[in-house]
Amino acid sequence: MTPSASIQELVGDGWIAPRARFATDAALRSLNGEWAFRASPSRAAAPDDLGSADGAGWERIPVPSSWPMQGHGTPAYTNVRFPFPVDPPHVPDANTVGDLVRTFEWPGGPALLRLDGVDATGEVWVNGRRIGSTAGSRLVHEFDLSDVIRAGTNTIALRVAQWAATSYLEDQDMWWLPGVFRDVAVQALPAGGLQDVRVEAQWAGGRGVLLVDADTRDGATAVVDVPSLGLTGLATGVAHDVGPVDGWTAETPALVDVVVRTPSERADLRVGFRTITIEDAQLKVNGRRIRIRGVNRHEHHPDLGRVIPADVVRAELLLMKQHNINAIRTSHYPPHPDLPGLADELGFWLVDECDLETHGFFEVGWRGNPSDDADWEPAYLDRMRRTVARDRNHASVIMWSLGNEAGTGRNLEASAMLSHELDPSRPVHYEGDWSSTSVDVYSRMYAHQDEVDAIGRSAEEPLPDAEADAHRRALPFLLCEYAHAMGNGPGGLSEYEASFRRYPRTQGGFVWEWLEHGIRRTTADGREYFAYGGDFGEELHDGNFVADGLVDADRNPRPGLLDYGKVIEPIALEIDGARVRVTDGYDFADLADVELRWTRGSAGGVLPLPPTGPGETTEVELPDGAVGDGVLTVAAVLAVDVAWAPAGHEIAWAQAGTLPAPPEVDARIGLEVQDGVVRIGPGAFDAATGRLRSIGGAPVDGPTLSLWRAPTDNDLGVAQFLEGGVSDADAWVAAGLDRLHERVVAVRTADDALEVETVVAPAALAHRVRVRQRWTSDGDALRLDVVVTPEADWTSGWARVGLELVLPWTADSIEWDGFGPGQRYPDTGQAQRRGTFVVDGAAALHTDYVRPQENGSRAGVRRLVVADGGRGLVVTGDGFSFTASPWTSAELAAATHPTELPASDRTRLTLDLAEHGVGTASCGPGVLPQYRLDAREVAATLVFRAR
């Protein structure tokens, strides 16, 4: 660091010591609302009158807000790269400065000002006097106003800089959005009141131990009441055995109201009793190993930027609970101060992360990384101290995280030491140092499923240092990020889950991530879409890498959330003949509030569960009506309303049985050739090309062979574990799968069969595929026996083996027997179940990803009906897949946003005989070997009928 960076720039000045957030009866005046605002292009250009400014004639913007979302400047997205030169601590002269001013009324008396979030730094004036500055965008800063506030009208002014020295510590894979984006408030400071409250509530053997430390003003004495336990006047600073109490866990979030009071102020806290330990290389709460079923959660809103309304936050946490998610990593900064309390109430394990990421230094080989520069130590320790101080009273917080992707160095080690010193009751997490010498868990990102399995078996590669290796092997293992939920995907969830369930040491992980960071925009003709990196003219950007969530920016579930909820379901159901084996996979909760519901066809019923505790298995007899032909579905559902879902909410399900087999077509009738048309049963074919032109009068064109698909984000990703670092999409394009040409070799007619042989090959290349079709009919249906054979040397696999039909009409109804109702690929779609499903046309099968790509495959199909009014076709087979889309793969691949897809009056129907998996190579492992589609011979039989 150069001498020009002062401690003030790195940690701010004038603030009071960091402290906990707690509810109090001291008067609180919110300063949220409309503020006067002006912007200057640089610090040098910002007027020096802020101390005396009254905002007259300025524009108005809301606080909290991100000012680019209010029309002042534009959002910018980078993942790793800094959007300014890497020259710490300096930032460019072009550095927007936003000045904000408002007045407020105060009845008189001492007070403090609380700023919950100012991006990037802010200077504060009250009544013309400068009182201090902030440093740490997502950290609380409080300032004592006692010497400056007055009864009546007061003026507050903030000067906020978009960039500062601290921006080098805040490169957190999200939109760069300056502004005062969290709450602003003034709170009274009553004489003899509470300055800080620190709670430690331990639990063991059914009893609670409560220790409350309270800092007071003016030497006042504080005491503690626990009304529900009949305890009053307990001394602070002393550990009290409060007797029998329910332990708090994410599954059983029992909270106790605790009052801390002085003669002049009362604080109300909701306290959970729980004890965190690490034993036998396992993270335990209240003596039991816990299973992390988590997500990484950024804070983003498509219209407001970094501001998220309270009702939206509650709704998204309820949605998490309803999909079996029990843990949140607050990536990569402390969340809004209200979130930990909501997690206490609803039940989540929180990994509370410090406001720190220096990832941009990766681009320069980590040279100059502040993590190993002693001059930056005050900033690291200040950020860690503020994180711990604010949230330490929350039972949901079970671990502190030093930050994310900040390399290694002395300042991270010092932060770990400080965290242990401030709060010995919680372990410390950091992924960036795989030796894990300074932390309490072994954490990784995007480790391959095979490596996770090896870690579970203690068969991982040893560290060079034997002592460090022994230390790490004694730690529990977590994946702080895995299964990159970008676009169509993620694949491979089931293989991760198998390791988490098999080995005590591998305790789960956090999917990246919960939410897509799309920004809502509207086309000239009024169609909405979500913008991503590059849509705002950024000099540097990382495209749609900001859109990698299990839900879209409006919190609508993507298919990946449904799959994740199914894979991690905490109740295991196994149907064995006339019995259902039920295993309680919760760590603490029994199944007293759960019942079983079964359905088979139109029949169904409810099965009460006998008492079943955590880890226990119960067998339940099925009634006679549940056993028979067809598909039986058994679901574990809530029997009563709970805080996060109503009665009837489905937690887990299983199926047994099969769908009806398609009718066979063996009898054959003769064919006739007339006027260039081959007619056989309901089908009419072009005699020269052998292509099917109609079925029962419904026009069709095809089938043609398709080996390609519009690349998914995961197809385009370079998997860490692929030889040569070549993406699947690049390999497919290099092999010419997107530019296939067909040559008719022969069209042969016999008395009862039409045989069509074609060769399909890419331009400029010599490898090819031979396709042999044999069409026969019993008079009512067409039977197609097809064999697809690769020839010459194929250097790549295929995306699919699809038979593509173009229907020159728009389907208004699509019905199928198979997996549904949503999409399913070889390594995704775990949430889809066997049944009969109907949708209103091809558009209803489409998933509107922010960047169009392959989607919508329905798998395991035995019967498919595609209809337009009274016409259409029926396809049967033994477990094929299909996609029906208004758009071709080429149209999907060419569009950068859904609004660019052309209007269509046709349906592209692709019948897939084999498909390549999805994987998670957009950031992580590619498609696992068992789900890859290598160039190989594929044979199948399909039957076509007129509807």
XYZ file of N, CA and C in Angstrom, residues 666-866:
603
model
N -47.478 -54.987 -35.360
C -46.755 -56.061 -36.041
C -47.358 -56.373 -37.409
N -48.700 -56.394 -37.498
C -49.336 -56.709 -38.779
C -48.984 -55.636 -39.804
N -48.854 -56.047 -41.054
C -48.440 -55.107 -42.099
C -49.414 -55.148 -43.263
N -49.649 -53.959 -43.801
C -50.437 -53.854 -45.023
C -49.514 -53.404 -46.141
N -49.989 -53.492 -47.347
C -49.185 -53.081 -48.484
C -49.141 -51.568 -48.625
N -48.215 -51.106 -49.458
C -48.108 -49.671 -49.718
C -48.374 -49.441 -51.201
N -48.600 -48.175 -51.529
C -48.793 -47.832 -52.925
C -48.008 -46.569 -53.241
N -47.538 -46.504 -54.502
C -46.777 -45.350 -54.955
C -47.525 -44.737 -56.127
N -47.833 -43.441 -55.997
C -48.591 -42.791 -57.058
C -48.285 -41.302 -57.046
N -47.963 -40.748 -58.204
C -47.715 -39.320 -58.371
C -46.647 -38.797 -57.412
N -45.579 -39.579 -57.263
C -44.456 -39.157 -56.425
C -44.716 -39.250 -54.948
N -45.788 -39.922 -54.554
C -46.126 -40.053 -53.137
C -46.231 -41.529 -52.786
N -45.590 -41.900 -51.686
C -45.719 -43.260 -51.150
C -46.744 -43.216 -50.040
N -47.780 -44.014 -50.172
C -48.810 -44.050 -49.140
C -48.774 -45.412 -48.470
N -48.743 -45.336 -47.128
C -48.761 -46.560 -46.341
C -49.516 -46.273 -45.060
N -50.650 -46.930 -44.872
C -51.494 -46.656 -43.722
C -51.887 -45.185 -43.696
N -51.754 -44.517 -42.537
C -52.158 -43.103 -42.441
C -51.098 -42.138 -42.952
N -49.948 -42.658 -43.419
C -48.849 -41.783 -43.763
C -48.669 -41.588 -45.246
N -48.237 -40.377 -45.606
C -47.876 -40.057 -46.983
C -46.441 -39.560 -46.982
N -45.605 -40.147 -47.877
C -44.177 -39.852 -47.922
C -43.801 -39.329 -49.302
N -42.779 -38.494 -49.363
C -42.200 -38.068 -50.625
C -41.428 -39.240 -51.210
N -41.794 -39.647 -52.395
C -41.177 -40.843 -52.981
C -39.697 -40.624 -53.292
N -39.271 -39.383 -53.535
C -37.874 -39.125 -53.884
C -36.981 -39.059 -52.659
N -37.475 -38.490 -51.586
C -36.635 -38.284 -50.395
C -36.975 -39.220 -49.256
N -38.150 -39.835 -49.311
C -38.574 -40.693 -48.210
C -39.063 -39.930 -47.000
N -39.250 -38.629 -47.102
C -39.666 -37.847 -45.935
C -41.173 -37.922 -45.748
N -41.560 -38.033 -44.503
C -42.968 -38.068 -44.145
C -43.565 -36.673 -44.350
N -44.697 -36.620 -45.087
C -45.322 -35.339 -45.386
C -46.642 -35.135 -44.655
N -47.302 -36.207 -44.266
C -48.554 -36.042 -43.515
C -48.890 -37.348 -42.823
N -49.667 -37.195 -41.739
C -50.238 -38.342 -41.036
C -51.722 -38.069 -40.873
N -52.533 -38.906 -41.475
C -53.980 -38.726 -41.371
C -54.434 -37.358 -41.813
N -53.718 -36.761 -42.734
C -54.081 -35.458 -43.247
C -53.419 -34.304 -42.519
N -52.810 -34.546 -41.376
C -52.109 -33.470 -40.657
C -50.726 -33.312 -41.258
N -50.380 -32.131 -41.776
C -49.083 -31.987 -42.448
C -47.928 -32.046 -41.466
N -46.861 -32.740 -41.858
C -45.610 -32.824 -41.105
C -44.479 -32.822 -42.114
N -43.274 -32.594 -41.625
C -42.094 -32.648 -42.490
C -40.956 -33.267 -41.687
N -40.486 -34.423 -42.165
C -39.376 -35.066 -41.477
C -39.535 -36.576 -41.518
N -38.875 -37.284 -40.635
C -37.941 -36.750 -39.644
C -36.536 -36.563 -40.224
N -35.813 -35.595 -39.690
C -34.398 -35.426 -39.995
C -33.609 -35.635 -38.712
N -32.392 -36.028 -38.878
C -31.548 -36.324 -37.722
C -30.988 -35.034 -37.136
N -31.094 -34.898 -35.822
C -30.479 -33.786 -35.097
C -29.521 -34.355 -34.059
N -28.279 -33.868 -34.082
C -27.273 -34.257 -33.093
C -26.864 -33.091 -32.203
N -27.468 -31.943 -32.406
C -27.045 -30.707 -31.747
C -28.201 -30.142 -30.945
N -27.887 -29.249 -30.037
C -28.903 -28.494 -29.320
C -28.387 -27.078 -29.106
N -29.306 -26.146 -28.897
C -28.894 -24.779 -28.568
C -28.126 -24.837 -27.258
N -26.848 -24.457 -27.249
C -26.019 -24.719 -26.070
C -26.599 -24.102 -24.800
N -26.606 -24.899 -23.749
C -26.958 -24.390 -22.427
C -25.755 -23.656 -21.855
N -25.997 -22.916 -20.775
C -24.879 -22.268 -20.096
C -23.863 -23.296 -19.626
N -24.338 -24.466 -19.236
C -23.409 -25.509 -18.801
C -22.686 -26.156 -19.979
N -23.360 -26.268 -21.125
C -22.662 -26.752 -22.326
C -21.521 -25.816 -22.697
N -21.730 -24.519 -22.499
C -20.733 -23.524 -22.874
C -19.614 -23.404 -21.851
N -19.852 -23.892 -20.646
C -18.842 -23.785 -19.601
C -17.693 -24.748 -19.828
N -16.521 -24.323 -19.410
C -15.342 -25.195 -19.502
C -15.214 -25.930 -18.181
N -15.601 -27.180 -18.159
C -15.556 -27.954 -16.930
C -14.125 -28.069 -16.422
N -13.990 -27.919 -15.122
C -12.665 -27.989 -14.515
C -11.984 -29.327 -14.771
N -12.784 -30.354 -15.003
C -12.230 -31.692 -15.018
C -12.240 -32.323 -16.414
N -12.482 -31.505 -17.452
C -12.450 -32.031 -18.809
C -11.049 -31.910 -19.391
N -10.615 -32.927 -20.062
C -9.303 -32.904 -20.713
C -9.247 -31.770 -21.719
N -8.191 -30.978 -21.645
C -7.986 -29.911 -22.610
C -8.799 -28.666 -22.358
N -9.702 -28.707 -21.363
C -10.472 -27.515 -21.042
C -11.343 -27.031 -22.178
N -11.949 -27.938 -22.932
C -12.818 -27.578 -24.049
C -14.261 -27.825 -23.630
N -15.100 -26.835 -23.836
C -16.502 -27.009 -23.459
C -17.178 -28.002 -24.395
N -18.264 -28.586 -23.905
C -19.041 -29.487 -24.757
C -19.534 -28.757 -25.999
N -20.000 -27.531 -25.821
C -20.522 -26.780 -26.966
C -19.439 -26.536 -28.002
N -18.230 -26.187 -27.555
C -17.131 -25.975 -28.499
C -16.783 -27.264 -29.225
N -16.792 -28.360 -28.497
C -16.490 -29.651 -29.132
C -17.545 -30.007 -30.169
N -18.802 -29.714 -29.861
C -19.868 -30.028 -30.810
C -19.767 -29.162 -32.065
N -19.472 -27.887 -31.867
C -19.333 -27.008 -33.032
C -18.117 -27.421 -33.859
N -17.017 -27.768 -33.170
C -15.824 -28.217 -33.905
C -16.122 -29.471 -34.707
N -17.014 -30.308 -34.188
C -17.388 -31.531 -34.907
C -18.487 -31.282 -35.930
N -18.977 -30.035 -36.022
C -19.948 -29.692 -37.051
C -21.372 -30.100 -36.773
N -21.720 -30.352 -35.508
C -23.074 -30.819 -35.225
C -24.123 -29.771 -35.541
N -23.705 -28.491 -35.577
C -24.657 -27.421 -35.868
C -24.775 -27.130 -37.359
N -24.107 -27.893 -38.197
C -24.164 -27.629 -39.640
C -24.221 -28.948 -40.419
N -25.154 -29.786 -40.052
C -25.287 -31.084 -40.704
C -26.021 -30.960 -42.037
N -25.568 -31.759 -42.998
C -26.201 -31.835 -44.313
C -26.632 -33.273 -44.554
N -27.796 -33.420 -45.182
C -28.336 -34.747 -45.419
C -28.211 -35.126 -46.898
N -27.850 -36.376 -47.130
C -27.812 -36.937 -48.493
C -28.630 -38.217 -48.515
N -29.564 -38.277 -49.444
C -30.374 -39.486 -49.565
C -29.573 -40.539 -50.309
N -29.363 -41.656 -49.667
C -28.641 -42.770 -50.295
C -29.606 -43.629 -51.095
N -30.755 -43.942 -50.497
C -31.711 -44.800 -51.192
C -33.081 -44.666 -50.559
N -34.096 -44.742 -51.429
C -35.469 -44.877 -50.975
C -35.997 -46.139 -51.625
N -36.278 -47.163 -50.790
C -36.655 -48.472 -51.331
C -38.079 -48.796 -50.898
N -38.848 -49.295 -51.829
C -40.212 -49.707 -51.506
C -40.341 -51.196 -51.784
N -40.941 -51.872 -50.850
C -41.299 -53.278 -51.014
C -42.815 -53.376 -50.885
N -43.344 -54.601 -50.870
C -44.793 -54.737 -50.781
C -45.347 -54.116 -49.507
N -44.605 -54.247 -48.412
C -45.162 -53.822 -47.128
C -44.240 -52.895 -46.340
N -43.197 -52.323 -46.935
C -42.258 -51.488 -46.178
C -41.662 -50.412 -47.064
N -41.419 -49.281 -46.439
C -40.663 -48.208 -47.060
C -39.344 -48.098 -46.296
N -38.245 -48.235 -47.015
C -36.932 -48.129 -46.395
C -36.231 -46.887 -46.933
N -35.739 -46.079 -46.004
C -35.057 -44.831 -46.351
C -33.675 -44.863 -45.718
N -32.663 -44.684 -46.536
C -31.292 -44.642 -46.026
C -30.692 -43.292 -46.388
N -30.195 -42.597 -45.375
C -29.573 -41.298 -45.589
C -28.231 -41.269 -44.889
N -27.385 -40.342 -45.338
C -26.127 -40.044 -44.665
C -26.172 -38.578 -44.255
N -25.851 -38.335 -43.011
C -25.838 -36.979 -42.470
C -24.415 -36.659 -42.070
N -23.897 -35.521 -42.546
C -22.503 -35.180 -42.287
C -22.329 -33.669 -42.245
N -21.336 -33.179 -41.488
C -21.101 -31.732 -41.407
C -20.238 -31.226 -42.550
N -20.453 -29.989 -42.928
C -19.597 -29.348 -43.919
C -18.160 -29.325 -43.426
N -17.234 -29.562 -44.363
C -15.787 -29.447 -44.148
C -15.189 -30.608 -43.393
N -15.999 -31.608 -42.992
C -15.463 -32.711 -42.204
C -15.849 -34.038 -42.841
N -15.126 -35.095 -42.436
C -15.289 -36.390 -43.102
C -16.128 -37.372 -42.297
N -16.300 -37.151 -40.991
C -17.122 -38.111 -40.258
C -18.595 -37.899 -40.598
N -19.375 -38.917 -40.347
C -20.759 -38.891 -40.806
C -21.583 -39.875 -39.971
N -22.872 -39.844 -40.241
C -23.805 -40.741 -39.573
C -24.723 -41.335 -40.631
N -24.890 -42.635 -40.571
C -25.813 -43.309 -41.494
C -27.114 -43.574 -40.735
N -28.223 -43.190 -41.383
C -29.539 -43.348 -40.773
C -30.359 -44.293 -41.644
N -30.847 -45.372 -41.031
C -31.678 -46.341 -41.747
C -33.061 -46.344 -41.113
N -34.058 -45.970 -41.933
C -35.439 -45.955 -41.455
C -36.221 -47.038 -42.189
N -37.041 -47.740 -41.451
C -37.942 -48.734 -42.047
C -39.343 -48.464 -41.530
N -40.236 -48.104 -42.478
C -41.609 -47.752 -42.149
C -42.545 -48.876 -42.575
N -43.391 -49.302 -41.647
C -44.427 -50.286 -41.958
C -45.723 -49.827 -41.317
N -46.835 -50.493 -41.641
C -48.124 -50.076 -41.095
C -49.064 -51.264 -40.992
N -49.952 -51.183 -39.998
C -51.042 -52.158 -39.881
C -52.339 -51.591 -40.424
N -52.243 -50.446 -41.077
C -53.427 -49.786 -41.618
C -53.884 -48.631 -40.761
N -53.671 -48.739 -39.453
C -54.076 -47.674 -38.542
C -52.876 -46.836 -38.081
N -51.724 -47.485 -37.916
C -50.551 -46.818 -37.370
C -49.352 -47.042 -38.270
N -48.379 -46.128 -38.141
C -47.092 -46.262 -38.814
C -46.050 -46.705 -37.803
N -45.310 -47.711 -38.144
C -44.206 -48.160 -37.289
C -42.898 -47.755 -37.942
N -42.049 -47.091 -37.155
C -40.729 -46.700 -37.626
C -39.682 -47.458 -36.828
N -38.876 -48.258 -37.518
C -37.683 -48.861 -36.929
C -36.495 -48.103 -37.487
N -35.727 -47.493 -36.607
C -34.646 -46.625 -37.048
C -33.348 -47.051 -36.377
N -32.273 -46.992 -37.152
C -30.931 -47.267 -36.644
C -30.034 -46.109 -37.071
N -29.347 -45.521 -36.108
C -28.422 -44.417 -36.350
C -27.022 -44.912 -36.045
N -26.131 -44.856 -37.050
C -24.807 -45.454 -36.913
C -23.722 -44.444 -37.258
N -22.801 -44.139 -36.323
C -21.693 -43.240 -36.666
C -20.694 -43.950 -37.566
N -20.111 -43.203 -38.498
C -19.085 -43.739 -39.377
C -17.888 -42.798 -39.408
N -16.727 -43.340 -39.717
C -15.449 -42.610 -39.673
C -15.131 -42.275 -38.215
N -14.146 -41.447 -38.011
C -13.658 -41.180 -36.655
C -14.321 -39.929 -36.084
N -15.138 -40.130 -35.083
C -15.770 -39.019 -34.372
C -14.891 -38.620 -33.201
N -14.539 -37.337 -33.143
C -13.683 -36.848 -32.060
C -14.495 -36.223 -30.943
N -15.788 -36.159 -31.104
C -16.640 -35.584 -30.056
C -17.826 -36.496 -29.842
N -18.498 -36.267 -28.724
C -19.780 -36.894 -28.528
C -20.871 -36.077 -29.195
N -22.105 -36.390 -28.877
C -23.256 -35.725 -29.466
C -24.105 -35.093 -28.369
N -24.840 -34.077 -28.740
C -25.780 -33.474 -27.793
C -27.047 -34.307 -27.662
N -27.432 -34.940 -28.747
C -28.659 -35.726 -28.748
C -28.623 -36.652 -29.949
N -29.493 -37.628 -29.952
C -29.862 -38.357 -31.160
C -31.359 -38.127 -31.306
N -31.688 -37.108 -32.108
C -33.070 -36.686 -32.207
C -33.607 -36.817 -33.611
N -34.847 -37.211 -33.694
C -35.566 -37.227 -34.963
C -36.472 -36.003 -34.966
N -36.182 -35.067 -35.860
C -36.854 -33.778 -35.825
C -37.940 -33.709 -36.890
N -39.123 -33.350 -36.441
C -40.266 -33.148 -37.320
C -40.698 -31.691 -37.229
N -40.949 -31.087 -38.357
C -41.499 -29.736 -38.370
C -42.989 -29.839 -38.666
N -43.783 -29.301 -37.747
C -45.232 -29.276 -37.926
C -45.602 -27.871 -38.368
N -46.064 -27.695 -39.594
C -46.370 -26.335 -40.075
C -47.688 -25.820 -39.520
N -47.876 -26.018 -38.237
C -49.051 -25.542 -37.533
C -48.691 -25.417 -36.055
N -49.451 -24.612 -35.349
C -49.176 -24.347 -33.940
C -50.010 -25.277 -33.081
N -49.350 -26.110 -32.319
C -50.058 -27.038 -31.449
C -50.761 -26.272 -30.335
N -52.042 -26.606 -30.103
C -52.760 -25.970 -29.003
C -52.943 -26.908 -27.818
N -52.516 -28.169 -27.980
C -52.591 -29.117 -26.875
C -51.499 -30.171 -27.042
N -50.783 -30.435 -25.957
C -49.772 -31.491 -25.958
C -50.009 -32.340 -24.717
N -50.144 -33.621 -24.918
C -50.404 -34.569 -23.831
C -49.390 -35.703 -23.922
N -48.927 -36.157 -22.768
C -47.979 -37.268 -22.800
C -48.085 -38.116 -21.541
N -47.730 -39.390 -21.696
C -47.508 -40.302 -20.578
C -45.998 -40.441 -20.421
N -45.498 -40.090 -19.258
C -44.058 -40.148 -19.026
C -43.730 -39.352 -17.788
N -42.517 -38.839 -17.733
C -42.136 -37.985 -16.614
C -42.638 -36.565 -16.856
N -43.121 -35.945 -15.798
C -43.603 -34.579 -15.903
C -43.975 -34.052 -14.531
N -44.540 -32.876 -14.471
C -44.918 -32.051 -15.620
C -43.775 -31.249 -16.213
N -42.618 -31.180 -15.534
C -41.518 -30.339 -15.982
C -40.473 -31.097 -16.761
N -39.373 -30.395 -17.042
C -38.335 -30.949 -17.912
C -37.459 -31.943 -17.167
N -36.848 -32.831 -17.953
C -35.984 -33.869 -17.390
C -34.940 -34.241 -18.434
N -33.684 -34.228 -17.998
C -32.554 -34.669 -18.822
C -31.871 -35.819 -18.090
N -30.879 -36.479 -18.691
C -30.324 -37.663 -18.039
C -29.843 -37.452 -16.610
N -29.355 -36.243 -16.275
C -28.856 -36.004 -14.919
C -29.619 -34.904 -14.191
N -30.802 -34.561 -14.672
C -31.669 -33.599 -13.981
C -33.098 -34.132 -14.019
N -34.008 -33.339 -13.456
C -35.419 -33.718 -13.510
C -35.830 -34.693 -12.432
N -35.054 -34.749 -11.344
C -35.418 -35.657 -10.258
C -36.784 -35.331 -9.673
N -37.232 -34.102 -9.845
C -38.519 -33.686 -9.287
C -39.703 -34.134 -10.131
N -39.440 -34.678 -11.300
C -40.541 -35.063 -12.192
C -40.990 -36.483 -11.891
N -42.283 -36.715 -11.998
C -42.813 -38.028 -11.651
C -43.572 -38.631 -12.831
N -43.777 -39.927 -12.788
C -44.488 -40.608 -13.869
C -45.969 -40.296 -13.785
N -46.561 -40.039 -14.959
C -47.980 -39.770 -14.991
C -48.414 -39.339 -16.373
N -49.626 -38.841 -16.463
C -50.172 -38.287 -17.695
C -50.324 -36.791 -17.504
N -49.834 -36.035 -18.472
C -49.775 -34.581 -18.329
C -50.282 -33.923 -19.611
N -50.904 -32.752 -19.455
C -51.446 -32.010 -20.579
C -51.072 -30.540 -20.412
N -50.620 -29.918 -21.503
C -50.357 -28.477 -21.491
C -50.990 -27.863 -22.734
N -51.167 -26.561 -22.675
C -51.785 -25.835 -23.785
C -50.720 -25.360 -24.764
N -50.193 -26.264 -25.536
C -49.275 -25.885 -26.597
C -47.818 -25.899 -26.206
N -46.973 -25.739 -27.233
C -45.536 -25.875 -27.058
C -44.951 -24.806 -26.153
N -45.505 -23.598 -26.188
C -44.947 -22.527 -25.367
C -45.003 -22.868 -23.890
N -45.975 -23.673 -23.488
C -46.116 -24.046 -22.081
C -45.019 -25.003 -21.629
N -44.299 -25.594 -22.549
C -43.196 -26.492 -22.213
C -41.874 -25.745 -22.093
N -41.888 -24.466 -22.434
C -40.662 -23.688 -22.557
C -40.292 -23.044 -21.226
N -39.012 -23.081 -20.869
C -38.494 -22.351 -19.718
C -37.780 -21.110 -20.233
N -38.219 -19.955 -19.761
C -37.721 -18.677 -20.271
C -36.436 -18.280 -19.537
N -35.341 -18.971 -19.813
C -34.076 -18.578 -19.211
C -33.659 -17.205 -19.730
N -32.856 -16.470 -18.940
C -32.517 -15.101 -19.338
C -31.750 -15.074 -20.652
N -30.994 -16.126 -20.936
C -30.393 -16.294 -22.265
C -30.984 -17.558 -22.852
N -31.698 -17.466 -23.974
C -32.341 -18.655 -24.531
C -31.348 -19.780 -24.788
N -31.809 -21.003 -24.566
C -30.970 -22.189 -24.696
C -31.862 -23.418 -24.716
N -31.250 -24.563 -24.959
C -31.980 -25.828 -24.937
C -32.725 -25.975 -23.615
N -33.999 -26.370 -23.713
C -34.798 -26.583 -22.506
C -36.033 -27.369 -22.885
N -36.737 -27.833 -21.873
C -38.082 -28.352 -22.088
C -38.209 -29.815 -22.427
N -37.142 -30.598 -22.351
C -37.248 -32.009 -22.695
C -38.114 -32.754 -21.689
N -39.052 -33.515 -22.198
C -39.846 -34.415 -21.351
C -39.388 -35.833 -21.632
N -39.118 -36.587 -20.577
C -38.419 -37.867 -20.724
C -39.308 -39.039 -20.320
N -38.809 -40.250 -20.648
C -39.502 -41.471 -20.274
C -40.884 -41.592 -20.877
N -41.046 -41.067 -22.099
C -42.380 -40.955 -22.698
C -42.769 -42.260 -23.378
N -44.007 -42.684 -23.140
C -44.567 -43.849 -23.824
C -45.663 -43.459 -24.811
N -46.292 -42.313 -24.565
C -47.344 -41.841 -25.479
C -47.293 -40.329 -25.522
N -47.348 -39.792 -26.747
C -47.317 -38.350 -26.949
C -48.407 -37.985 -27.938
N -49.197 -36.969 -27.603
C -50.238 -36.468 -28.497
C -49.977 -34.981 -28.719
N -49.764 -34.603 -29.974
C -49.577 -33.205 -30.340
C -50.728 -32.835 -31.257
